[in-house]
mmCIF file of C-alpha atoms and ligand atoms in Angstrom:
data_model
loop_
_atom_site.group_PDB
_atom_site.id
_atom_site.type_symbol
_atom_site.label_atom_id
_atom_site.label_comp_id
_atom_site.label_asym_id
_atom_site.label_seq_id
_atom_site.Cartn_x
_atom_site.Cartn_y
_atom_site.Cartn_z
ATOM 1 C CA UNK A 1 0.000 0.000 0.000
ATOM 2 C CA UNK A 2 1.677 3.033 -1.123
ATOM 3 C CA UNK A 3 0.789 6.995 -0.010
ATOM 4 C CA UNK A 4 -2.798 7.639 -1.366
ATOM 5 C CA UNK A 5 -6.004 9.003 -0.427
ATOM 6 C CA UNK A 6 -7.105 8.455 2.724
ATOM 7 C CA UNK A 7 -8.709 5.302 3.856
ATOM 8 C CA UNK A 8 -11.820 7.053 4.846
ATOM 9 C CA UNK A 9 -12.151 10.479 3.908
ATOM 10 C CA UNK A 10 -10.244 10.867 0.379
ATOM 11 C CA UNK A 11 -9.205 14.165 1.733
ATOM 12 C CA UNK A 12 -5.474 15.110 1.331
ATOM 13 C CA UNK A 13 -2.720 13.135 1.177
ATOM 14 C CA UNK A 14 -2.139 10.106 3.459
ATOM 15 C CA UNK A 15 1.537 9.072 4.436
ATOM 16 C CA UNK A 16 1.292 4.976 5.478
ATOM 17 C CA UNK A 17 3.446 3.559 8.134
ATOM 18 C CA UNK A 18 5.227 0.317 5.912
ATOM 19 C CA UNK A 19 6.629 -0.998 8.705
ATOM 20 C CA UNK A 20 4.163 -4.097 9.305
ATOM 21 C CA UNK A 21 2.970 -3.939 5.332
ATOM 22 C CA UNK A 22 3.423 -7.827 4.783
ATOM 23 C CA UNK A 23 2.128 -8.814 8.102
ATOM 24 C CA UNK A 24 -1.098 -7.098 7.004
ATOM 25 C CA UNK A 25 -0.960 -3.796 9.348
ATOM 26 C CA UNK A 26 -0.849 -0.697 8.728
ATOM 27 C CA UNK A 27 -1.781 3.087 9.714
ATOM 28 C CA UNK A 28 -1.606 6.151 8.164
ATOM 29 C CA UNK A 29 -0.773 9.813 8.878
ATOM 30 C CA UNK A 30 -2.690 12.861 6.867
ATOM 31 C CA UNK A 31 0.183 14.654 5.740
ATOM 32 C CA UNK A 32 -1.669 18.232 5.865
ATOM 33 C CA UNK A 33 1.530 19.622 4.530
ATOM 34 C CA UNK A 34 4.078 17.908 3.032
ATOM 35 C CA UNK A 35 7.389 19.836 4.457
ATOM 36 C CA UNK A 36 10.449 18.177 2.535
ATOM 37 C CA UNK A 37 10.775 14.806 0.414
ATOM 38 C CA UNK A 38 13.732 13.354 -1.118
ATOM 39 C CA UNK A 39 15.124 10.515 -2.027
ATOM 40 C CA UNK A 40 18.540 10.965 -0.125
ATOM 41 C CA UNK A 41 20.242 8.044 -1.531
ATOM 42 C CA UNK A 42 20.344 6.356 1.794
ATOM 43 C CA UNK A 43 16.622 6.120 1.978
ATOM 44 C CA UNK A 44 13.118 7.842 1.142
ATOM 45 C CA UNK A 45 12.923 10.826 3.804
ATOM 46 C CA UNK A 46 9.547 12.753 4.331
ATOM 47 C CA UNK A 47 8.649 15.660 6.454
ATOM 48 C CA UNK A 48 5.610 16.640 6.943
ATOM 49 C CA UNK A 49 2.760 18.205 9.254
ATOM 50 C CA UNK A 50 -0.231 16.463 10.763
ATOM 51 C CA UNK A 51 -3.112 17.415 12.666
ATOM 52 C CA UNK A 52 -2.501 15.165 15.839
ATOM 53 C CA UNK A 53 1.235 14.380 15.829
ATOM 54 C CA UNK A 54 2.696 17.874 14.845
ATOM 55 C CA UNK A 55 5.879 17.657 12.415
ATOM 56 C CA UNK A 56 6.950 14.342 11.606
ATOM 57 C CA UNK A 57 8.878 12.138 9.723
ATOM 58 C CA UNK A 58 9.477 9.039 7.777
ATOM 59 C CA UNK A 59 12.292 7.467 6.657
ATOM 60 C CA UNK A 60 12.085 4.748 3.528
ATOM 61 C CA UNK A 61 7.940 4.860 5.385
ATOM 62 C CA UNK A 62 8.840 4.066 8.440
ATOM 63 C CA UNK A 63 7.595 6.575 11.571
ATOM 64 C CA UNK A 64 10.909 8.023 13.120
ATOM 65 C CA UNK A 65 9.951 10.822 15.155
ATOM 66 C CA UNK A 66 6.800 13.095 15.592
ATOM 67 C CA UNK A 67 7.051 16.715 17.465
ATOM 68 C CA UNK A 68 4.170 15.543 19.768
ATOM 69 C CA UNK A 69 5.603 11.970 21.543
ATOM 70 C CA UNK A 70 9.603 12.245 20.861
ATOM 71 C CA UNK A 71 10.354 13.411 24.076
ATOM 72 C CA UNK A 72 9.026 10.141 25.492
ATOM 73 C CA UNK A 73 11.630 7.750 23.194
ATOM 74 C CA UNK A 74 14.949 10.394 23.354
ATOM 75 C CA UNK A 75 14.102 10.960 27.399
ATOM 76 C CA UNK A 76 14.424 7.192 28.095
ATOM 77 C CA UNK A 77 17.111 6.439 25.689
ATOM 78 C CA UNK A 78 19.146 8.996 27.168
ATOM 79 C CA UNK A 79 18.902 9.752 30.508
ATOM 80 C CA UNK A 80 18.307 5.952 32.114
ATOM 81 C CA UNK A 81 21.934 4.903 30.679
ATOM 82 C CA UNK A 82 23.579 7.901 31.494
ATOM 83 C CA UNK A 83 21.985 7.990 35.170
ATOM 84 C CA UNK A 84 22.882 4.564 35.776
ATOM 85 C CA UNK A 85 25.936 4.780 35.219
ATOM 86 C CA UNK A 86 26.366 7.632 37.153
ATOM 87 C CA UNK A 87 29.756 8.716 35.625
ATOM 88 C CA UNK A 88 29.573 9.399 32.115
ATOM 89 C CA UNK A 89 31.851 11.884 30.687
ATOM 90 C CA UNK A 90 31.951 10.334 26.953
ATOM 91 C CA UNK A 91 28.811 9.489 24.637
ATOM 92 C CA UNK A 92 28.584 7.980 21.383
ATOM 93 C CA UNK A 93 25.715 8.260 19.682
ATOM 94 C CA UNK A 94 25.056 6.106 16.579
ATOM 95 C CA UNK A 95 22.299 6.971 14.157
ATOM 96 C CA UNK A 96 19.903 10.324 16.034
ATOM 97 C CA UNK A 97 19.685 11.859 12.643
ATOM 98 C CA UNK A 98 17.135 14.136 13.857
ATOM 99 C CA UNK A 99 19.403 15.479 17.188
ATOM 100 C CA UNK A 100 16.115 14.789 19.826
ATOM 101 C CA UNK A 101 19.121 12.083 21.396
ATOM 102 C CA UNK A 102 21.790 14.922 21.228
ATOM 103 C CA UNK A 103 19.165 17.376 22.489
ATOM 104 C CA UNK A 104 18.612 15.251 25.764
ATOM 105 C CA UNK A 105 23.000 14.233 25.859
ATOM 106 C CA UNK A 106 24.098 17.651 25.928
ATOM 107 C CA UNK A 107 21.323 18.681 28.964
ATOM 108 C CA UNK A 108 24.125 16.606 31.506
ATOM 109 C CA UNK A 109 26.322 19.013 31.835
ATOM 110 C CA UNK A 110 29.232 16.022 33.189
ATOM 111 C CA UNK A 111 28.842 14.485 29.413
ATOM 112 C CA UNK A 112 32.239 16.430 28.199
ATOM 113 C CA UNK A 113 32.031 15.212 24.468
ATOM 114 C CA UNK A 114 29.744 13.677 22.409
ATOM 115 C CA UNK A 115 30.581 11.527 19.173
ATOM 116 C CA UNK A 116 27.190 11.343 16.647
ATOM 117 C CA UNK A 117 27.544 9.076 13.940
ATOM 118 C CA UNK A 118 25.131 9.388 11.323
ATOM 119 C CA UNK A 119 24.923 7.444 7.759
ATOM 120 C CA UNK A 120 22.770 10.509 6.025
ATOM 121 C CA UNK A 121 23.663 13.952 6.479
ATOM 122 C CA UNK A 122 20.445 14.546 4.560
ATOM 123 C CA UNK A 123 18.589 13.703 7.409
ATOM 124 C CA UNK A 124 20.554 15.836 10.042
ATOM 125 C CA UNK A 125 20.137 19.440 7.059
ATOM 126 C CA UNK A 126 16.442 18.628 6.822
ATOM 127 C CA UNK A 127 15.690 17.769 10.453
ATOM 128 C CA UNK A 128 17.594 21.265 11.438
ATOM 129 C CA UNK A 129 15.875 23.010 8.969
ATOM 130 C CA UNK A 130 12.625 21.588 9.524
ATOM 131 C CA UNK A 131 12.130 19.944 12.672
ATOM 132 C CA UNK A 132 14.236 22.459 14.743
ATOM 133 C CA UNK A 133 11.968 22.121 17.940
ATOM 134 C CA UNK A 134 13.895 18.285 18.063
ATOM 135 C CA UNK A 135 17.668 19.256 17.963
ATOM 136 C CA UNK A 136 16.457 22.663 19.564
ATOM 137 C CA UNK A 137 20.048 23.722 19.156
ATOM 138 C CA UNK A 138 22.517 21.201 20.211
ATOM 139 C CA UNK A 139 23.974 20.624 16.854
ATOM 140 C CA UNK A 140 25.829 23.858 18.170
ATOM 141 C CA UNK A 141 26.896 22.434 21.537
ATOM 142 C CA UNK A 142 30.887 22.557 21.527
ATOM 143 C CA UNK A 143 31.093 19.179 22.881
ATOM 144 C CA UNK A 144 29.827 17.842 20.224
ATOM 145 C CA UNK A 145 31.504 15.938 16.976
ATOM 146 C CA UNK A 146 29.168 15.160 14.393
ATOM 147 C CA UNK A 147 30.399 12.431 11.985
ATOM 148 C CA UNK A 148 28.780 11.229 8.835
ATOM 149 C CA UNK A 149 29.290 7.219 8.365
ATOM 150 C CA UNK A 150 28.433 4.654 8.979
ATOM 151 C CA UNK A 151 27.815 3.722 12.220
ATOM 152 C CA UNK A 152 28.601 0.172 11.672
ATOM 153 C CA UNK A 153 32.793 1.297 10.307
ATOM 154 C CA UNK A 154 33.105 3.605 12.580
ATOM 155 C CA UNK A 155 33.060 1.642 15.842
ATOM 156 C CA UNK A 156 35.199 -1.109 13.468
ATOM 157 C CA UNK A 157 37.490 1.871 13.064
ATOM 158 C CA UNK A 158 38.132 4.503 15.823
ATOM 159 C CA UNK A 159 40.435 4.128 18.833
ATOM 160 C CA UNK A 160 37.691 5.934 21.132
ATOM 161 C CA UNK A 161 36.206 4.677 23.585
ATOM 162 C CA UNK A 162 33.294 5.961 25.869
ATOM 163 C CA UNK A 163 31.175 5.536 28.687
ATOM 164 C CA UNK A 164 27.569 4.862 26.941
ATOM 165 C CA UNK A 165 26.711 4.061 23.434
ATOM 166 C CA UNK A 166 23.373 4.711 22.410
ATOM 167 C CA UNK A 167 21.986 3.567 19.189
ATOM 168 C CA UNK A 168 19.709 5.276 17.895
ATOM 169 C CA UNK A 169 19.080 3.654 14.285
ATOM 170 C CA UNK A 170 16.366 2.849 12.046
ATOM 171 C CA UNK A 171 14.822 -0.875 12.079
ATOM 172 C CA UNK A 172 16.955 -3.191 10.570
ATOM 173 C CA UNK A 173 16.130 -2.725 6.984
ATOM 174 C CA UNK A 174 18.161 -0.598 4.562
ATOM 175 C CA UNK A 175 21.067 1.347 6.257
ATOM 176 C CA UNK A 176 20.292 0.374 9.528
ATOM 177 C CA UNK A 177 19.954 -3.511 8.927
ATOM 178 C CA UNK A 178 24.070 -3.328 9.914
ATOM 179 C CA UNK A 179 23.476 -2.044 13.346
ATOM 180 C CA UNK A 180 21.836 -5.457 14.593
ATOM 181 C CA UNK A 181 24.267 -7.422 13.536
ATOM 182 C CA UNK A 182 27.100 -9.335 16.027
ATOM 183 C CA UNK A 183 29.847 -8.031 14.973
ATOM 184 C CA UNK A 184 28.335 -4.082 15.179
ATOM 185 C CA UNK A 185 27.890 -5.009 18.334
ATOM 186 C CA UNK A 186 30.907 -7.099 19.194
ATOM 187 C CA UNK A 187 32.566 -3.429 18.296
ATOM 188 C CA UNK A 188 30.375 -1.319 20.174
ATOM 189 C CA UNK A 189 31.377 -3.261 23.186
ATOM 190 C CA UNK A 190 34.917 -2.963 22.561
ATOM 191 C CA UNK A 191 35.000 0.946 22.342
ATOM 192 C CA UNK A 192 32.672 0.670 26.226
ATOM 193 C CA UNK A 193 35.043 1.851 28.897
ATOM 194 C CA UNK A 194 35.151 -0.435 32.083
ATOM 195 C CA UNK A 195 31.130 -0.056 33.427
ATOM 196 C CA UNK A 196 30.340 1.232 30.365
ATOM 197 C CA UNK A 197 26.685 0.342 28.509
ATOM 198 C CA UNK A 198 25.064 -0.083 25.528
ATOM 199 C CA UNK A 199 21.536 0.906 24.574
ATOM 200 C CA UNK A 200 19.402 0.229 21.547
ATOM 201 C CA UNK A 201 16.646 0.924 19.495
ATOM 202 C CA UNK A 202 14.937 -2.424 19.834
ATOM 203 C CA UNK A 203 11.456 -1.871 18.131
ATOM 204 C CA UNK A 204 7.881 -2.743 19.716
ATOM 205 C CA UNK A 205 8.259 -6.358 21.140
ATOM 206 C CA UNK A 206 4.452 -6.866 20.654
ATOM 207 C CA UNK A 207 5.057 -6.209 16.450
ATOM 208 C CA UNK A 208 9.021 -7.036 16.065
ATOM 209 C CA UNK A 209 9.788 -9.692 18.944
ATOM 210 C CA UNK A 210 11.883 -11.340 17.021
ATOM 211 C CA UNK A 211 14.166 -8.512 16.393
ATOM 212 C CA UNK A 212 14.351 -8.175 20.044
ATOM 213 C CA UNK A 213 14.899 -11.762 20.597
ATOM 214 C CA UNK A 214 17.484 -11.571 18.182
ATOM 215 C CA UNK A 215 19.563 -8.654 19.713
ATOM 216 C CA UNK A 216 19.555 -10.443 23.057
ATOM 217 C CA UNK A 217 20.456 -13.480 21.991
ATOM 218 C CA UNK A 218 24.037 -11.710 20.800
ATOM 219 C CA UNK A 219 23.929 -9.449 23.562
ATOM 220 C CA UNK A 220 23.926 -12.452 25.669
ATOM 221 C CA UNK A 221 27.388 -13.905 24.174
ATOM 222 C CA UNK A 222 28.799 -10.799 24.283
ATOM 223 C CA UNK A 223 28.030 -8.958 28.127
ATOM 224 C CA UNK A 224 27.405 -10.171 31.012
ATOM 225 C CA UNK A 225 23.954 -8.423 31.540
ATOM 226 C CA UNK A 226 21.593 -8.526 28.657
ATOM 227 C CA UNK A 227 18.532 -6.951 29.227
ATOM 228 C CA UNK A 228 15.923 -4.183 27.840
ATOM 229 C CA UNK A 229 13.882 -1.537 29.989
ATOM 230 C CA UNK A 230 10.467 -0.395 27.495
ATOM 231 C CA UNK A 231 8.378 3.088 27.207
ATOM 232 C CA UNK A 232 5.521 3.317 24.988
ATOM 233 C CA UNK A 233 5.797 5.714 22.314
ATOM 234 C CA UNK A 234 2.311 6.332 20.921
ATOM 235 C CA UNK A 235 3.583 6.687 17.333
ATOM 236 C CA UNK A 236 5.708 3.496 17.544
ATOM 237 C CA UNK A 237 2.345 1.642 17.122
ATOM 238 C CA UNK A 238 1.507 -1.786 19.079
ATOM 239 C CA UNK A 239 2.793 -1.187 22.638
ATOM 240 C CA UNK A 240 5.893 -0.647 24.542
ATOM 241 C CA UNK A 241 9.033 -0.230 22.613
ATOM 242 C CA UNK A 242 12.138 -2.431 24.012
ATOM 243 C CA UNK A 243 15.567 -0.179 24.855
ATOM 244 C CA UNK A 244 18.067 -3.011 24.563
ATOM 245 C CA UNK A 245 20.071 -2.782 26.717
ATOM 246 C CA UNK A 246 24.054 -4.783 26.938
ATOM 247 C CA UNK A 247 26.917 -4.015 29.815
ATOM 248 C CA UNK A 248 29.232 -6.153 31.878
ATOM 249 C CA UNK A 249 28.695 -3.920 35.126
ATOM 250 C CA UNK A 250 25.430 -5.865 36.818
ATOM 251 C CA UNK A 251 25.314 -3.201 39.224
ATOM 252 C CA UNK A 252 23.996 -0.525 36.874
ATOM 253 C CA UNK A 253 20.357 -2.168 36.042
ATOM 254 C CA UNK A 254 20.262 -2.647 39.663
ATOM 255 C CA UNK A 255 20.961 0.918 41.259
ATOM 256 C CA UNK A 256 18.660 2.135 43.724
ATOM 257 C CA UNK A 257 15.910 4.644 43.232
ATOM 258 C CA UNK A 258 17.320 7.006 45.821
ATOM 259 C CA UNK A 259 20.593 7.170 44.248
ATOM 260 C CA UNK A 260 18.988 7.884 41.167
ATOM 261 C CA UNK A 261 16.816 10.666 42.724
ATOM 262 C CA UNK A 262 20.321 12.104 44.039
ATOM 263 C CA UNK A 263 21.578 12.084 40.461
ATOM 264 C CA UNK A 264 18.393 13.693 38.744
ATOM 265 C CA UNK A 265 18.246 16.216 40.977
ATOM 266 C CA UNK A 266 22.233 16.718 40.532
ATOM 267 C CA UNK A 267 21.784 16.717 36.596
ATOM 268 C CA UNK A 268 18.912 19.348 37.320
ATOM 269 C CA UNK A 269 16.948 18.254 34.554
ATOM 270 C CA UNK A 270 13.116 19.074 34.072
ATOM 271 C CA UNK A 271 11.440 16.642 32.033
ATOM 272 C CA UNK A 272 8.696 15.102 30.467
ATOM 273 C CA UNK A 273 8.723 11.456 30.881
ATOM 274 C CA UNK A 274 11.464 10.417 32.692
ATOM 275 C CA UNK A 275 11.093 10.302 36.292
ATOM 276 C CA UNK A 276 13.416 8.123 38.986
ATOM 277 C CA UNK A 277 10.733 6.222 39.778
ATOM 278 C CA UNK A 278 9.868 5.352 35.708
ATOM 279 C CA UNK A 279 13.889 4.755 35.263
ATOM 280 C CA UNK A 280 13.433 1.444 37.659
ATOM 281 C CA UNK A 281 9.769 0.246 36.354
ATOM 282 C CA UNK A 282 10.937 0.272 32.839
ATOM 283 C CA UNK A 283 13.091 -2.800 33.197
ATOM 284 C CA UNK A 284 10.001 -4.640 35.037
ATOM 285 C CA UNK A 285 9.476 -6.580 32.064
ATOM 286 C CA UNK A 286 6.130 -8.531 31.175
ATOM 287 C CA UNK A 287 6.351 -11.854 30.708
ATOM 288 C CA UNK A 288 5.891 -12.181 26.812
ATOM 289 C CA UNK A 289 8.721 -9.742 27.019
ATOM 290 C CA UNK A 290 10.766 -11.709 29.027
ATOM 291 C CA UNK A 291 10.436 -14.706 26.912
ATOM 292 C CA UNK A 292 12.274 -12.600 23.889
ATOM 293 C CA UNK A 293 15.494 -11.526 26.351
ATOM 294 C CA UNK A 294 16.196 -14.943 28.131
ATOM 295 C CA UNK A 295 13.968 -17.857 26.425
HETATM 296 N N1 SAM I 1 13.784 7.063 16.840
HETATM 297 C C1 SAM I 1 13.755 6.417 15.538
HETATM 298 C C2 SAM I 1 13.303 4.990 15.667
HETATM 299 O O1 SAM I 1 13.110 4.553 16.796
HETATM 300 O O2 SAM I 1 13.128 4.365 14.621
HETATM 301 C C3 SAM I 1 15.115 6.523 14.891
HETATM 302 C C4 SAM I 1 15.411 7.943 14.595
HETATM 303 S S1 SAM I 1 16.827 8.393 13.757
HETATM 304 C C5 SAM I 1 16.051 9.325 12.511
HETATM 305 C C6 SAM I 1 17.438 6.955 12.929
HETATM 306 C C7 SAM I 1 18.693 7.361 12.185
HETATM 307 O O3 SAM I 1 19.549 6.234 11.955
HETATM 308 C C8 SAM I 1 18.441 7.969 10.789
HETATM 309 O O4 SAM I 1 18.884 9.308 10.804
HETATM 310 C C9 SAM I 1 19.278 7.107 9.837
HETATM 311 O O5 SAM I 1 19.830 7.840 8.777
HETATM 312 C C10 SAM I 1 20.321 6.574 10.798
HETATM 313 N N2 SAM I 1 21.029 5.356 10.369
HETATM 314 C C11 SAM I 1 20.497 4.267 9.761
HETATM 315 N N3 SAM I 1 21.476 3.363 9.507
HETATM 316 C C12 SAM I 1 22.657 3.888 9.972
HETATM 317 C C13 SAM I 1 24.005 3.439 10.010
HETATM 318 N N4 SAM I 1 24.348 2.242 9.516
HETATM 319 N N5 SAM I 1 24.938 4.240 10.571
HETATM 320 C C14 SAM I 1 24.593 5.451 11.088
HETATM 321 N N6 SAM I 1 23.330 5.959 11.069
HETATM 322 C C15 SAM I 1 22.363 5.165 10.523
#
């Protein structure tokens, strides 16, 4: 099912989510005004506006971030790694195209440099020139150094290392089908400092379990605590989304909620979703969920 008129209506153009196409699901988004589209050469990138979700956009059809829920997903990708570990003075971010990771990274002001490694620079010129309210400047922090690869070389390549790596890709299709594979991983972990950890996109375990199943299975051959933590993001349709979650310090899943409240109110942060108390009920996983990290 490609863009059309709308299932209902026939008024306007309708952008359709492809994720779940061949399973037989779908939804759509009214694109009231189509913003940017271009076919980047990494993928099919649209920006547009709609009525309930604010600016959005797609990449190859695929939802990646709407103005209205997107602090929900950057909030908990960011801030429950780098408050667990308590320490974190280097960040690598892999993927965040659209800066709402970066955004949230350069808020702690201990996080002394931040590495961004992004495949499409098309998607970092549009979302800055379009979706502003996401980045909402910190493409300008000084601590920042934006590199355009892929994210899959350059943790093959560079000597860094840092504290947390979060991966913020696209579903493993097209670009970002690399950045669920072992070895990416195997890699990632090698440029962790000692405590360090990993976090990942990991998709809606109620649509893409076996994506999740399949990123925990490596995780668990390559760290000694392989886990996820979820939030529901409403535009990620079909529940909870799974943070993956990979680290060989078991202390870090495990810290305790005062501590944490020490080091929220430390980072001085004001936020939206993320709360202390949310931090340690994400990882209470149900059991369906369960089944995909340790079968
Ligand atoms: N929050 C979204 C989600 O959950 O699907 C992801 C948002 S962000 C836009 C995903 C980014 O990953 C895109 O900018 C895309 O260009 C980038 N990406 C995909 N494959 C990549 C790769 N191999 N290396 C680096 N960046 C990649």
């Amino acid at each position: 099912m490609t863009d059309g008129a709308a299932p209902r209506t026939g008024k306007g153009r309708w952008v359709v989510e492809s994720l779940y196409e061949k399973e037989g699901f779908t939804c759509a988004f009214r694109a009231d005004r189509v913003l940017y589209e271009e076919e980047t050469g990494q993928q099919h990138l649209v920006i547009f506006e709609n009525g309930l979700f604010g600016r959005m956009m797609t990449l190859d059809g695929i939802t990646q971030v709407t103005e209205r829920d997107e602090f929900i997903y950057h909030e908990m990708m960011t801030h429950v790694p780098i408050l667990a570990h308590g320490a974190a003075k280097r960040v690598l971010i892999v993927g965040g195209g659209d800066g709402g990771i970066l955004r949230e990274v350069v808020r702690h002001e201990s996080v002394e440099h931040v590495t961004m490694v992004e495949i499409d620079p098309a998607v970092t010129d549009f979302c800055k020139a379009q979706l502003p309210r996401i980045s909402a400047g910190a493409f300008d922090d000084p601590r920042l150094d934006l590199v355009f690869a892929d994210g899959a070389k350059f943790v093959e390549e560079t000597p860094a290392s840092y504290d947390v790596v979060i991966v913020d890709s696209t579903d493993p299709i097209g670009p970002g089908e690399v950045l669920f594979r072992e070895e990416f991983y195997r890699a990632a972990k090698a440029r962790l400092t000692p405590g360090g950890v990993i976090v990942t996109q990991n998709g809606v375990p109620f649509m893409q379990g076996d994506e999740l199943a399949a990123t925990m299975e490596k995780f668990r051959r390559l760290f000694k605590v392989a886990s996820c933590y979820l939030a529901t993001i409403p535009t990620y349709v079909g529940g909870p989304m799974a943070m993956g979650w990979g680290t060989d310090d078991e202390t870090l899943k495990s810290i305790s909620l005062e501590e944490l409240e020490k080091r929220f109110e430390k980072a001085g942060l004001v936020t939206r979703y993320y709360t202390p108390e949310v931090h340690k009920a994400a990882f209470a996983l149900p059991r369906y969920v369960q089944g995909y990290v340790n079968p």
